[in-house]
XYZ file of C-alpha atoms in Angstrom:
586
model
C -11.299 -26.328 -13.951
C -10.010 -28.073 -17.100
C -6.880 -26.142 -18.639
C -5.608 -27.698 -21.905
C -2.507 -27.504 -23.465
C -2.790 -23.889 -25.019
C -3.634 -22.687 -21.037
C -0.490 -24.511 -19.982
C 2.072 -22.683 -22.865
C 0.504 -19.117 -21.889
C 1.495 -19.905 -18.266
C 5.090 -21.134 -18.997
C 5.592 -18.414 -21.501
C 4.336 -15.736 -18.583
C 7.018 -17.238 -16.422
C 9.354 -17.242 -19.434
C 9.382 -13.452 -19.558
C 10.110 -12.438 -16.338
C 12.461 -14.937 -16.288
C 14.446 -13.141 -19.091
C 13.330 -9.726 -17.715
C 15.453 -11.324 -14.352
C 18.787 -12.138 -16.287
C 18.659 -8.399 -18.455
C 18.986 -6.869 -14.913
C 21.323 -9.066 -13.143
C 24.332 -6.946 -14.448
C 23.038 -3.656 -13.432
C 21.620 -4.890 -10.321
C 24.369 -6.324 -8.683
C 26.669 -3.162 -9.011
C 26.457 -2.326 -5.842
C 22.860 -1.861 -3.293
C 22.072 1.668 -3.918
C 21.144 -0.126 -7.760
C 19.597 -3.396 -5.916
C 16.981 -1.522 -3.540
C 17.068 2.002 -5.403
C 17.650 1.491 -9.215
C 20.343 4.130 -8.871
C 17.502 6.740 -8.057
C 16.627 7.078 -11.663
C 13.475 6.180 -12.384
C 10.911 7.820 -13.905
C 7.349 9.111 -12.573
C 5.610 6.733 -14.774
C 7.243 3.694 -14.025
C 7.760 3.570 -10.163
C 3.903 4.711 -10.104
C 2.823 1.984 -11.851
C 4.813 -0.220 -9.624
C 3.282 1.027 -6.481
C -0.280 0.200 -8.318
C 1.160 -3.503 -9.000
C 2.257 -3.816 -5.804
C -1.227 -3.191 -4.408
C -2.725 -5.362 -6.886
C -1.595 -8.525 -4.974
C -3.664 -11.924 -5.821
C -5.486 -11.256 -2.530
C -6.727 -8.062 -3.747
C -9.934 -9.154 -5.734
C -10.988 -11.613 -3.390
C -11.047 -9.495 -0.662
C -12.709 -7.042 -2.840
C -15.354 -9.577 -3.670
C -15.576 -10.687 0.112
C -16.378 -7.443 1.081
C -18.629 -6.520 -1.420
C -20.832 -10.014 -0.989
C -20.966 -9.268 2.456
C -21.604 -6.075 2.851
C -22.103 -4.485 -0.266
C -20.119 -1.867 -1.978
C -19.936 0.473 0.681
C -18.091 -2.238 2.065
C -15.026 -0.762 -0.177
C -14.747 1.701 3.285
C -12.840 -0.636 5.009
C -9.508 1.014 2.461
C -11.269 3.633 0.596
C -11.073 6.051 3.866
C -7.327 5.732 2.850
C -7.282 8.188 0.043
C -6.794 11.221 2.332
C -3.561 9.717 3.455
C -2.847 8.758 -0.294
C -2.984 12.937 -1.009
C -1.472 13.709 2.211
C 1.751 11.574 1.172
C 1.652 13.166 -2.749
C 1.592 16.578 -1.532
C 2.745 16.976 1.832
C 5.802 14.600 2.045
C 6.822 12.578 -1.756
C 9.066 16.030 -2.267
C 10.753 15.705 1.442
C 11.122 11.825 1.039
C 13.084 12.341 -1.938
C 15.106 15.356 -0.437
C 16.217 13.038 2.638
C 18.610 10.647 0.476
C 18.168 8.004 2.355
C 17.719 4.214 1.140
C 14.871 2.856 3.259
C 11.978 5.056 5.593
C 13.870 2.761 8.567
C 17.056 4.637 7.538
C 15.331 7.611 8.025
C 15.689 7.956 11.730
C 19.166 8.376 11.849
C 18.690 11.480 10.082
C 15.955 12.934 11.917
C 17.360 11.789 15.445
C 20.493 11.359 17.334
C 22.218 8.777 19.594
C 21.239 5.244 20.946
C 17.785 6.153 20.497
C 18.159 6.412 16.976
C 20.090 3.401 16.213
C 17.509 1.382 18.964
C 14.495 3.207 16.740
C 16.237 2.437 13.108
C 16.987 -1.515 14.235
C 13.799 -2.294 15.923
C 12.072 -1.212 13.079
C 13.705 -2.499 10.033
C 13.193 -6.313 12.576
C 9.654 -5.674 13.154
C 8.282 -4.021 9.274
C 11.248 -6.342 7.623
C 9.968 -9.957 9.452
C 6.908 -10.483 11.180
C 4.650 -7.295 9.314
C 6.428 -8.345 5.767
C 5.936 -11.798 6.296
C 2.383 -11.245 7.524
C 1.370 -8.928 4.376
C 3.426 -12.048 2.128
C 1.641 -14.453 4.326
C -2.261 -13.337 3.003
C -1.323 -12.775 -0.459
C 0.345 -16.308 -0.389
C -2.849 -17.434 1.363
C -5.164 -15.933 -1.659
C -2.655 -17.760 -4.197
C -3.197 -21.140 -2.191
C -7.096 -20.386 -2.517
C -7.078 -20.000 -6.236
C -4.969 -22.916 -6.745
C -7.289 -25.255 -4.820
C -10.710 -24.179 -7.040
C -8.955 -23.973 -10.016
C -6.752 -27.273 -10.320
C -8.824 -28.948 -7.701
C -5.691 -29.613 -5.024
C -5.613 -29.605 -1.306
C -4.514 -26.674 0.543
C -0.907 -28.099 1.511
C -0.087 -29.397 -2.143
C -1.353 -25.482 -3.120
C 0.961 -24.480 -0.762
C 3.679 -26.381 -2.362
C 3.018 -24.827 -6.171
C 2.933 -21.674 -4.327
C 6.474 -22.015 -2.898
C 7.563 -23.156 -6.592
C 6.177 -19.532 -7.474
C 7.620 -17.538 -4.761
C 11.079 -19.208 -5.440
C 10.802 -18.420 -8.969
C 10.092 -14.700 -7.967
C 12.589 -14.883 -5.086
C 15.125 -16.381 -7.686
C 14.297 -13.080 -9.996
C 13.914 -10.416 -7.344
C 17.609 -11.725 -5.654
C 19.308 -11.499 -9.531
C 17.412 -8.077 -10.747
C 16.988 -5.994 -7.807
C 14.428 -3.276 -8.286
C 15.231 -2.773 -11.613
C 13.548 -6.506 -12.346
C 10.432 -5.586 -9.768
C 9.773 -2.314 -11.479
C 10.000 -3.945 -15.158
C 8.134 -6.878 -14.130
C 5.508 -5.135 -12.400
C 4.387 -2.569 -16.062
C 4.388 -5.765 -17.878
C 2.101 -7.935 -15.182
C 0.072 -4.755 -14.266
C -0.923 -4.235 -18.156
C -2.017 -8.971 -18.142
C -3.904 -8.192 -14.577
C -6.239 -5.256 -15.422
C -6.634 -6.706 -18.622
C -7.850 -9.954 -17.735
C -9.549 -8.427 -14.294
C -11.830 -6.267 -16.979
C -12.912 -9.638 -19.001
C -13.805 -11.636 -15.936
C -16.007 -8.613 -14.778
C -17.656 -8.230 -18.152
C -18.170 -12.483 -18.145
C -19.562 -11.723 -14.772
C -22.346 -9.105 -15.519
C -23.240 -11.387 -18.673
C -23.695 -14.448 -16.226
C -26.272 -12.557 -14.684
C -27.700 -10.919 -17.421
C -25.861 -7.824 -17.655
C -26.136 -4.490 -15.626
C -29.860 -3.909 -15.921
C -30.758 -7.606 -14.707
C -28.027 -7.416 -12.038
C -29.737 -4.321 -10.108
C -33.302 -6.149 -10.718
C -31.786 -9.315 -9.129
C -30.023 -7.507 -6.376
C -33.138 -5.530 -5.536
C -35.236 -9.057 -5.030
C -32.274 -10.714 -2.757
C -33.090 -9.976 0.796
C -30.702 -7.470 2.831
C -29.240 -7.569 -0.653
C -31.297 -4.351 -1.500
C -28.718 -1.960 -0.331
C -25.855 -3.667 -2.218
C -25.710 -0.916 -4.659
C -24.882 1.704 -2.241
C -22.208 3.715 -2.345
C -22.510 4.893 1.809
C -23.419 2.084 3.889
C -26.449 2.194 5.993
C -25.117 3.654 9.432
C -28.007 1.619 11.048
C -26.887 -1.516 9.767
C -25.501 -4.238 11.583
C -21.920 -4.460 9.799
C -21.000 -0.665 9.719
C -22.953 1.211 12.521
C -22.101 5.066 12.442
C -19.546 4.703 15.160
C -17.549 2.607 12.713
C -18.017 4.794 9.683
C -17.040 8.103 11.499
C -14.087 5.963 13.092
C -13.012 4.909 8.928
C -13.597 8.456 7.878
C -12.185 10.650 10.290
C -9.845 8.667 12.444
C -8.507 5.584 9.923
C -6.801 7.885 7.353
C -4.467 9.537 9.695
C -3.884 7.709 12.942
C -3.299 3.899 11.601
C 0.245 2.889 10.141
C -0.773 -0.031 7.250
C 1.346 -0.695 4.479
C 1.078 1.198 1.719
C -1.060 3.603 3.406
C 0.967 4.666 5.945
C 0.059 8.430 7.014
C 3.305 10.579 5.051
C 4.701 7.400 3.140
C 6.718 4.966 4.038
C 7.329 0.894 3.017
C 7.111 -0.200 -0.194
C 5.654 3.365 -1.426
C 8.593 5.234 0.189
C 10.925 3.491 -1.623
C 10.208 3.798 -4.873
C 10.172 8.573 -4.121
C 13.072 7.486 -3.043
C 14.071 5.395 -6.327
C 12.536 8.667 -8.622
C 14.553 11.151 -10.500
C 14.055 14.009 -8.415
C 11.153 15.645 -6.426
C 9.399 16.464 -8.953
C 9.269 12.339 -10.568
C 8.711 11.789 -6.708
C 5.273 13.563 -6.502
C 4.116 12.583 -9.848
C 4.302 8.824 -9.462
C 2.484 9.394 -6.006
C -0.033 11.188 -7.295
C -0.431 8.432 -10.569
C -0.713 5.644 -8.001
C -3.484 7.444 -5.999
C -5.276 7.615 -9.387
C -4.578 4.491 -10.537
C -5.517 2.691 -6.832
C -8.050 4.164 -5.945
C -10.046 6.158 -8.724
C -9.633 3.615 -11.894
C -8.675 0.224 -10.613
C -11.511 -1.088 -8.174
C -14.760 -1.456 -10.703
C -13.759 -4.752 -12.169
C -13.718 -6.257 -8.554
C -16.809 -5.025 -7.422
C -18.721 -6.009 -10.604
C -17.259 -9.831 -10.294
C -18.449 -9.262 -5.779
C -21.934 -7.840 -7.000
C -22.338 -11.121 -9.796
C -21.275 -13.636 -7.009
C -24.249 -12.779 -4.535
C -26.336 -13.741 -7.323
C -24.705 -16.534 -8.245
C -23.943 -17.803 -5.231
C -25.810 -16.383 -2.211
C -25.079 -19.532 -0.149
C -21.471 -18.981 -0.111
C -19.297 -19.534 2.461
C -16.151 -18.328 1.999
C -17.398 -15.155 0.157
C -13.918 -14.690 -0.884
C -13.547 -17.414 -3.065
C -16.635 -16.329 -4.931
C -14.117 -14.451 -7.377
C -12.393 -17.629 -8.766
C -15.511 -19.357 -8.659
C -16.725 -17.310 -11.606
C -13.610 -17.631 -13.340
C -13.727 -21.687 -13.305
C -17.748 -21.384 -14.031
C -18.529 -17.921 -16.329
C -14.788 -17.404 -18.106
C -14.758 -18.986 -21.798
C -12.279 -21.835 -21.809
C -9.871 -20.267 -24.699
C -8.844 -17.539 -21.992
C -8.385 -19.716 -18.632
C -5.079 -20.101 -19.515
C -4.605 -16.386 -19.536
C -6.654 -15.787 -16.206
C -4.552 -17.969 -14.696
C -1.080 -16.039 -15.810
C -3.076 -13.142 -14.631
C -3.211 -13.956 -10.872
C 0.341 -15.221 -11.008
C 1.302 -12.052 -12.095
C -1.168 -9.995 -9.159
C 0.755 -12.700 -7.131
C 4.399 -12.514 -8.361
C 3.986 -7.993 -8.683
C 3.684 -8.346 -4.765
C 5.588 -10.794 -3.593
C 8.359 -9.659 -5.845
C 8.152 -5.811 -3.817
C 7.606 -6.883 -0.575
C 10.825 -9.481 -0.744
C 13.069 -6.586 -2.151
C 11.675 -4.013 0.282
C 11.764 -6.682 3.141
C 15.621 -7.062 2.671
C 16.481 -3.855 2.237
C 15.477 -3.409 5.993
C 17.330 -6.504 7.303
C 20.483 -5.629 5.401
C 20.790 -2.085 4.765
C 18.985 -1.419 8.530
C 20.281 -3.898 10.623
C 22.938 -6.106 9.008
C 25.234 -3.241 7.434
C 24.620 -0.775 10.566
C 24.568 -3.104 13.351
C 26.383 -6.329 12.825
C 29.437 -6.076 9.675
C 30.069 -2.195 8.558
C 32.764 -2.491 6.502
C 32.013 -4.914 3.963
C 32.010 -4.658 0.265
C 29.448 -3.856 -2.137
C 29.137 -7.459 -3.599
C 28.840 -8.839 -0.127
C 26.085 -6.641 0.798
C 24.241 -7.669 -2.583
C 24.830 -10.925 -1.865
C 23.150 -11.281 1.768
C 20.174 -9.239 0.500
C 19.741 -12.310 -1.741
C 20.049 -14.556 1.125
C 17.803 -12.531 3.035
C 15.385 -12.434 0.393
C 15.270 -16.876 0.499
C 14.955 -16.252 4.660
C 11.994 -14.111 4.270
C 10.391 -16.888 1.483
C 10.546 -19.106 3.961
C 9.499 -17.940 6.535
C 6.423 -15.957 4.295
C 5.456 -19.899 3.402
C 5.139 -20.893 7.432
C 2.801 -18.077 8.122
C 0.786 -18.832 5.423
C 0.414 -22.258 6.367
C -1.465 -21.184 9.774
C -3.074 -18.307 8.458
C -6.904 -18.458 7.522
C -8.280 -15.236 6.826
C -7.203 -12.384 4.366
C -9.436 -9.825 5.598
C -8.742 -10.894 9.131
C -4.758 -10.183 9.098
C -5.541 -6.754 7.237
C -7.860 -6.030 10.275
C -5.020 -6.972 12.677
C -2.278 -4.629 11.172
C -4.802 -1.560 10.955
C -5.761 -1.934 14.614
C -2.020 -2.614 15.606
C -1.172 0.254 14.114
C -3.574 2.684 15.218
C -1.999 5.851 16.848
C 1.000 5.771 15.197
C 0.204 7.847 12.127
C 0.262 11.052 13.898
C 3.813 11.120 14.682
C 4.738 9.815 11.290
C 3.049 12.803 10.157
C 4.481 15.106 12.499
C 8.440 13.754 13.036
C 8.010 15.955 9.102
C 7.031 19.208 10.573
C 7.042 19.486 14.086
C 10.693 19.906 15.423
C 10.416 18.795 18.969
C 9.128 15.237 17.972
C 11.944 12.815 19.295
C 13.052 9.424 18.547
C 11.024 8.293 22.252
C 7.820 9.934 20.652
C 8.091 7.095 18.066
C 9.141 4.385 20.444
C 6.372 4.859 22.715
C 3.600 5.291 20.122
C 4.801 2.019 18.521
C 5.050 0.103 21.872
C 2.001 1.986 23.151
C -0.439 1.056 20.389
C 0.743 -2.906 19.854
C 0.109 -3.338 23.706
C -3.339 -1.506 23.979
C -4.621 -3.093 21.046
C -3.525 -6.510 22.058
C -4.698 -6.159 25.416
C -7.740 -4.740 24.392
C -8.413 -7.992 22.241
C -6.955 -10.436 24.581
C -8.051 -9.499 28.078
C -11.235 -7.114 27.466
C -12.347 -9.082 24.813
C -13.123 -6.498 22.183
C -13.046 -8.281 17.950
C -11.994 -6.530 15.285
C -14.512 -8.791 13.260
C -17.207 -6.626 15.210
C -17.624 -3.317 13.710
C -18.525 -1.948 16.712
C -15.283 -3.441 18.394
C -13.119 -2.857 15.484
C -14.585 1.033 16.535
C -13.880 1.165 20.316
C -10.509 -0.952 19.831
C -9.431 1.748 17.087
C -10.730 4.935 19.020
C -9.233 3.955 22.446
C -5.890 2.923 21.294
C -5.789 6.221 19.396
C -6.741 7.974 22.331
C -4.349 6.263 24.626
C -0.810 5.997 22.468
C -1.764 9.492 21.732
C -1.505 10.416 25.716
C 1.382 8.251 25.952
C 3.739 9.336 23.185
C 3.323 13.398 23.819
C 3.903 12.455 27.878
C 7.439 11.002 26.533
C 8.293 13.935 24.108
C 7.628 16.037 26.560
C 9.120 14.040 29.633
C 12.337 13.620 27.029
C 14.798 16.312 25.600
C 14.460 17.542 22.486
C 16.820 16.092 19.939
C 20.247 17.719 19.789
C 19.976 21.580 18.063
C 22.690 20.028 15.508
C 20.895 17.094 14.288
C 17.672 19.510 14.043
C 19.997 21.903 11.457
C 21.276 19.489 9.803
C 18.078 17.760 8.998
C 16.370 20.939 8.840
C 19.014 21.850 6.255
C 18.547 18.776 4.012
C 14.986 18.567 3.706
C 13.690 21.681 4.190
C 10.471 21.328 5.637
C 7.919 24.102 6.117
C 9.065 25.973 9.206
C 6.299 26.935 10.873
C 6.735 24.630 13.630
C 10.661 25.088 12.909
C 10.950 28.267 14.410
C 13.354 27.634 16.651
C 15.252 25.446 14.471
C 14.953 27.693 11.188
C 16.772 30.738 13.038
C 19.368 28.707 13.528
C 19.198 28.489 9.747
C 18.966 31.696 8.314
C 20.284 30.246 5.009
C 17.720 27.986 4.211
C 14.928 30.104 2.129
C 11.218 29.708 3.953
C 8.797 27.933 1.522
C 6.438 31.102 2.001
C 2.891 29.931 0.697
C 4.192 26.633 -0.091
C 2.186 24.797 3.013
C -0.822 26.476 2.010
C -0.994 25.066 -1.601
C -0.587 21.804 -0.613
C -3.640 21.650 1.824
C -5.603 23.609 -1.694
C -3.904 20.542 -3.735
C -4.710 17.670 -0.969
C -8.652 18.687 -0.805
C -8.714 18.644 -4.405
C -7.434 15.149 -4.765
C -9.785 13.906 -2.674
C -12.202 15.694 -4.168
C -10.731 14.198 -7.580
C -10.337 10.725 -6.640
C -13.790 10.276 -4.843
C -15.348 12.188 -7.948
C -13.533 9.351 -10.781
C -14.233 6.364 -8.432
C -18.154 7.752 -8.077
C -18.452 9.068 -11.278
C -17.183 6.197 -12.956
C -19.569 3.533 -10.885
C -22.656 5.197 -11.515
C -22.055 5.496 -15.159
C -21.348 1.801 -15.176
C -24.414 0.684 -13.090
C -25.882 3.063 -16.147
C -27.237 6.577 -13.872
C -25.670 8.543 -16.044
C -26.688 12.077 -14.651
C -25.149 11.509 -11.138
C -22.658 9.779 -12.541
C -21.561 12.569 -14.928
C -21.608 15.179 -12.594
C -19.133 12.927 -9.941
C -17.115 12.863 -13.246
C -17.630 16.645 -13.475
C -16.931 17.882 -9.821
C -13.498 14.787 -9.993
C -12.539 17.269 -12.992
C -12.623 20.338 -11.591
C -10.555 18.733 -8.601
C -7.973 17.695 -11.254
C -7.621 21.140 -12.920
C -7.400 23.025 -9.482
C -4.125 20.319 -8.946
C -2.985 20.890 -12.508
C -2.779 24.673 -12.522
C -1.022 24.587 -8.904
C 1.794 21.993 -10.908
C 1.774 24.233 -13.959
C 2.647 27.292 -11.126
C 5.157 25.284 -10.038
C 6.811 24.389 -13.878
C 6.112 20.478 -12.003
C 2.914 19.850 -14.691
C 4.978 18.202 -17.557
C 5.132 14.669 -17.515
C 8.499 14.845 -20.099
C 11.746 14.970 -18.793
């Protein structure tokens, strides 16, 4: 692709900006590290919502998107749309407690919730294992997407795309290290705005190439296998999603699988900006805007550009790269330039998150409660910038032996799986201990491993990816309630205390609440937020359907999605107004 000198000055003058957005921050952000990880928990709903979207709107994002959807259609969208029941379960059942618990990272968060060497163990294993090899595996694929663009668009080889891609994640390193999350957050409104924006025109150049909407189903409906495309619910006799692997992505995915940014009850990236929010009620409201936003108005553009490049190229190899192939062929020449400064932005948004979230687990996890604990503020600022160049580096070496995007989000989900249910229950269950997490972690990393190593099960196979996820499910679950109950129960006084500071519902607090008597029961509280969960679902499933079948023009079905997403919305709205939570002013 042939960028001119116009497409070259948008580029620098992108970098420019967040250059300048890097320096305005430096002051504020190197105050101490509550203001470099937390932006002195004062940000508003609005803002750290809009972050989390950015986040998720990495460079890899629309080629996977496009990968799935050339393959498999748009029902292949299940593989993360089975998410948005953990996406309501964090708004309503745990963005309030997160922000109640004070702490600085979800790592940190053990401490609190559980006592002794098994704590400390649970809080330093973790912030090692989410901070290195799962950070640098998640910076790893969006790197790898970056190195992909570079190569169709400027016509490089992989390693010298690797090279321009190190330039850009030293650039963002170099402004994430002198901002903090003040930087990140401001950075990620302004590059969220360029990415939708130019995501929208390469969709609409897209449906033109193939002669708009109408043409596009006609077209579709001639391609062989290519019939089904259009679906919204794959067909559960197909070979790529069997009904073993659909009921395994709708009823087991959402709530048994720890993967970033979905984790069941919050945690990573997403935790820490509830925890960055004014209060509880900022908390829920920038959960709930990034479940919107991620789900319910952000994924049409992608799937558009994935349904145009089976059409235009059904020979395709690397179905993934059919996205930037119709920005190089199909995108006018006078807005290349801004294309461009649009992925580095979906690129920079990420990698800019996930190296400030990444080294607020090595230093305020491990290196500040394990190795120097009485150090100053400045030093701690200044070896989360130094820990922020380790993880670039060692981001750039994974991506260099990494080959597949889709492949390493297929290996975190299945490593993962049984996991979520203590997440979700360490929240409301008081005899969960700190073993119960150690063992589902160590349980579910050796049984899926094992399973894929020695037994030979894929999780490219759908039917694989199904009997990997439901027997390592089944198995960590066995294994992690034999070690709560083969353990003792955490000490009565870290249960009041905790009890005390986040107040969660107490019906499996009994015994810990009557130790208590002064903390007020929530009453109906628990019960509102299942009637406030449902309806998000209900609301997000209704926008994202609604919205699609208006755009591939069946208006009537498409309406009434909109309709029933509506009613979902109001049900939620009236519950906030109940709650004086509704207004989005301070």
């Amino acid at each position: 692709m042939k960028l001119t000198f116009v497409d070259w000055a948008v580029v620098a003058a992108y970098f420019l900006f967040n250059l300048a957005i890097g320096f305005y921050y430096k002051a504020r952000a190197g105050k101490n590290i509550s203001e470099f990880f937390l932006s002195g928990r004062n940000v508003p709903w609005w803002l750290a919502g809009t972050s989390m979207v950015a986040t998720t709107f990495a460079a890899d994002t629309p080629l996977v998107v496009t990968g799935l959807v050339a393959r498999d259609g748009i029902a292949g969208n299940w593989l993360w749309w089975n998410f948005v029941a953990s996406g309501m379960l964090t708004v309503f059942f745990f963005a309030r407690l997160w922000r109640r618990s004070g702490v600085m990272t979800d790592v940190e968060f053990a401490e609190i919730r559980y006592s002794g060497k098994p704590a400390a163990f649970l809080r330093g294993f973790r912030a090692l294992y989410l901070g290195i090899p799962i950070n640098c595996i998640i910076l790893g694929w969006v790197n790898l997407a970056m190195v992909k663009i570079l190569t169709l668009t400027l016509g490089v080889t992989k390693t010298q795309a690797l090279l321009i891609v190190l330039g850009m994640i030293a650039l963002t390193s170099f402004i994430s290290a002198l901002s903090g999350l003040w930087g990140v957050l401001v950075t990620d409104l302004f590059q969220f705005v360029l990415k939708m924006t130019m995501v929208t025109i390469l969709a609409v150049a897209a449906v033109r190439a193939v002669g708009g909407i109408s043409q596009m189903k006609q077209a579709l409906s001639e391609i062989q296998r290519a019939g089904s495309a259009l679906s919204f619910v794959p067909d559960l006799n197909s070979a790529w999603m069997p009904m073993i692997t659909f009921l395994v992505y709708i009823s087991v995915n959402w709530w048994a699988v720890w993967y970033p940014g979905s984790e069941p009850g919050g945690g990573g990236f997403v935790a820490q900006r509830m925890f960055c929010a004014k209060d509880e009620r900022h908390s829920l409201l920038a959960t709930l805007w990034f479940n919107i936003a991620h789900y319910g108005l952000r994924p049409w553009p992608w799937i558009l550009a994935g349904l145009a490049t089976i059409i235009l190229y059904p020979n395709l190899q690397d179905k993934e790269s059919g996205y930037v192939l119709v920005m190089v062929d199909h995108l006018p020449p006078a807005l290349r330039g801004l294309m461009l400064a649009g992925f580095a932005a979906a690129f920079m948004s990420t990698i800019g998150t996930n190296l400030n979230w990444g080294a607020s687990y090595l230093v305020n996890d491990f290196y500040r409660r394990f190795v120097r604990k009485d150090g100053t503020e400045k030093h701690y600022v200044a070896m989360s910038q130094v820990a922020t160049v380790f993880l670039t580096v060692v981001s750039a070496i994974v991506t260099y032996y990494m080959d597949s995007i889709a492949a390493a989000w297929k290996l975190l989900i299945v490593t993962g799986a049984g996991t979520g249910t203590v997440l979700i229950l360490r929240w409301y269950w008081w005899r969960i201990n700190a073993w119960s997490e150690v063992s589902a972690m160590a349980a579910a990393f050796v049984v899926s491993v094992t399973l894929q190593t020695v037994f030979g099960l894929s999780s490219d196979d759908p039917i694989g990816f199904a009997h990997i996820m439901l027997i390592t499910v089944g198995i960590t679950t066995v294994v992690w309630l034999a070690a709560t109950y083969l353990t003792a129960p955490e000490p009565m006084d870290t249960l009041v205390a905790f009890y005390r500071r986040v107040r969660p519902s107490g019906q499996l607090w009994k015994p810990v609440a009557l130790e208590a008597p002064d903390v007020p029961p929530p009453s109906r509280d628990l019960r509102y937020s299942f009637l406030d969960w449902i309806c998000g679902c209900i609301m997000i499933y209704g926008m994202l359907f609604g919205a699609g079948k208006v755009i591939l023009k069946e208006y009537g079905i498409g309406f009434l999605f909109l309709a029933v997403g509506l009613a979902g919305g109001a049900v939620i709205y009236w519950d906030l107004s109940r709650r004086g939570w509704s207004s989005v002013m301070d």
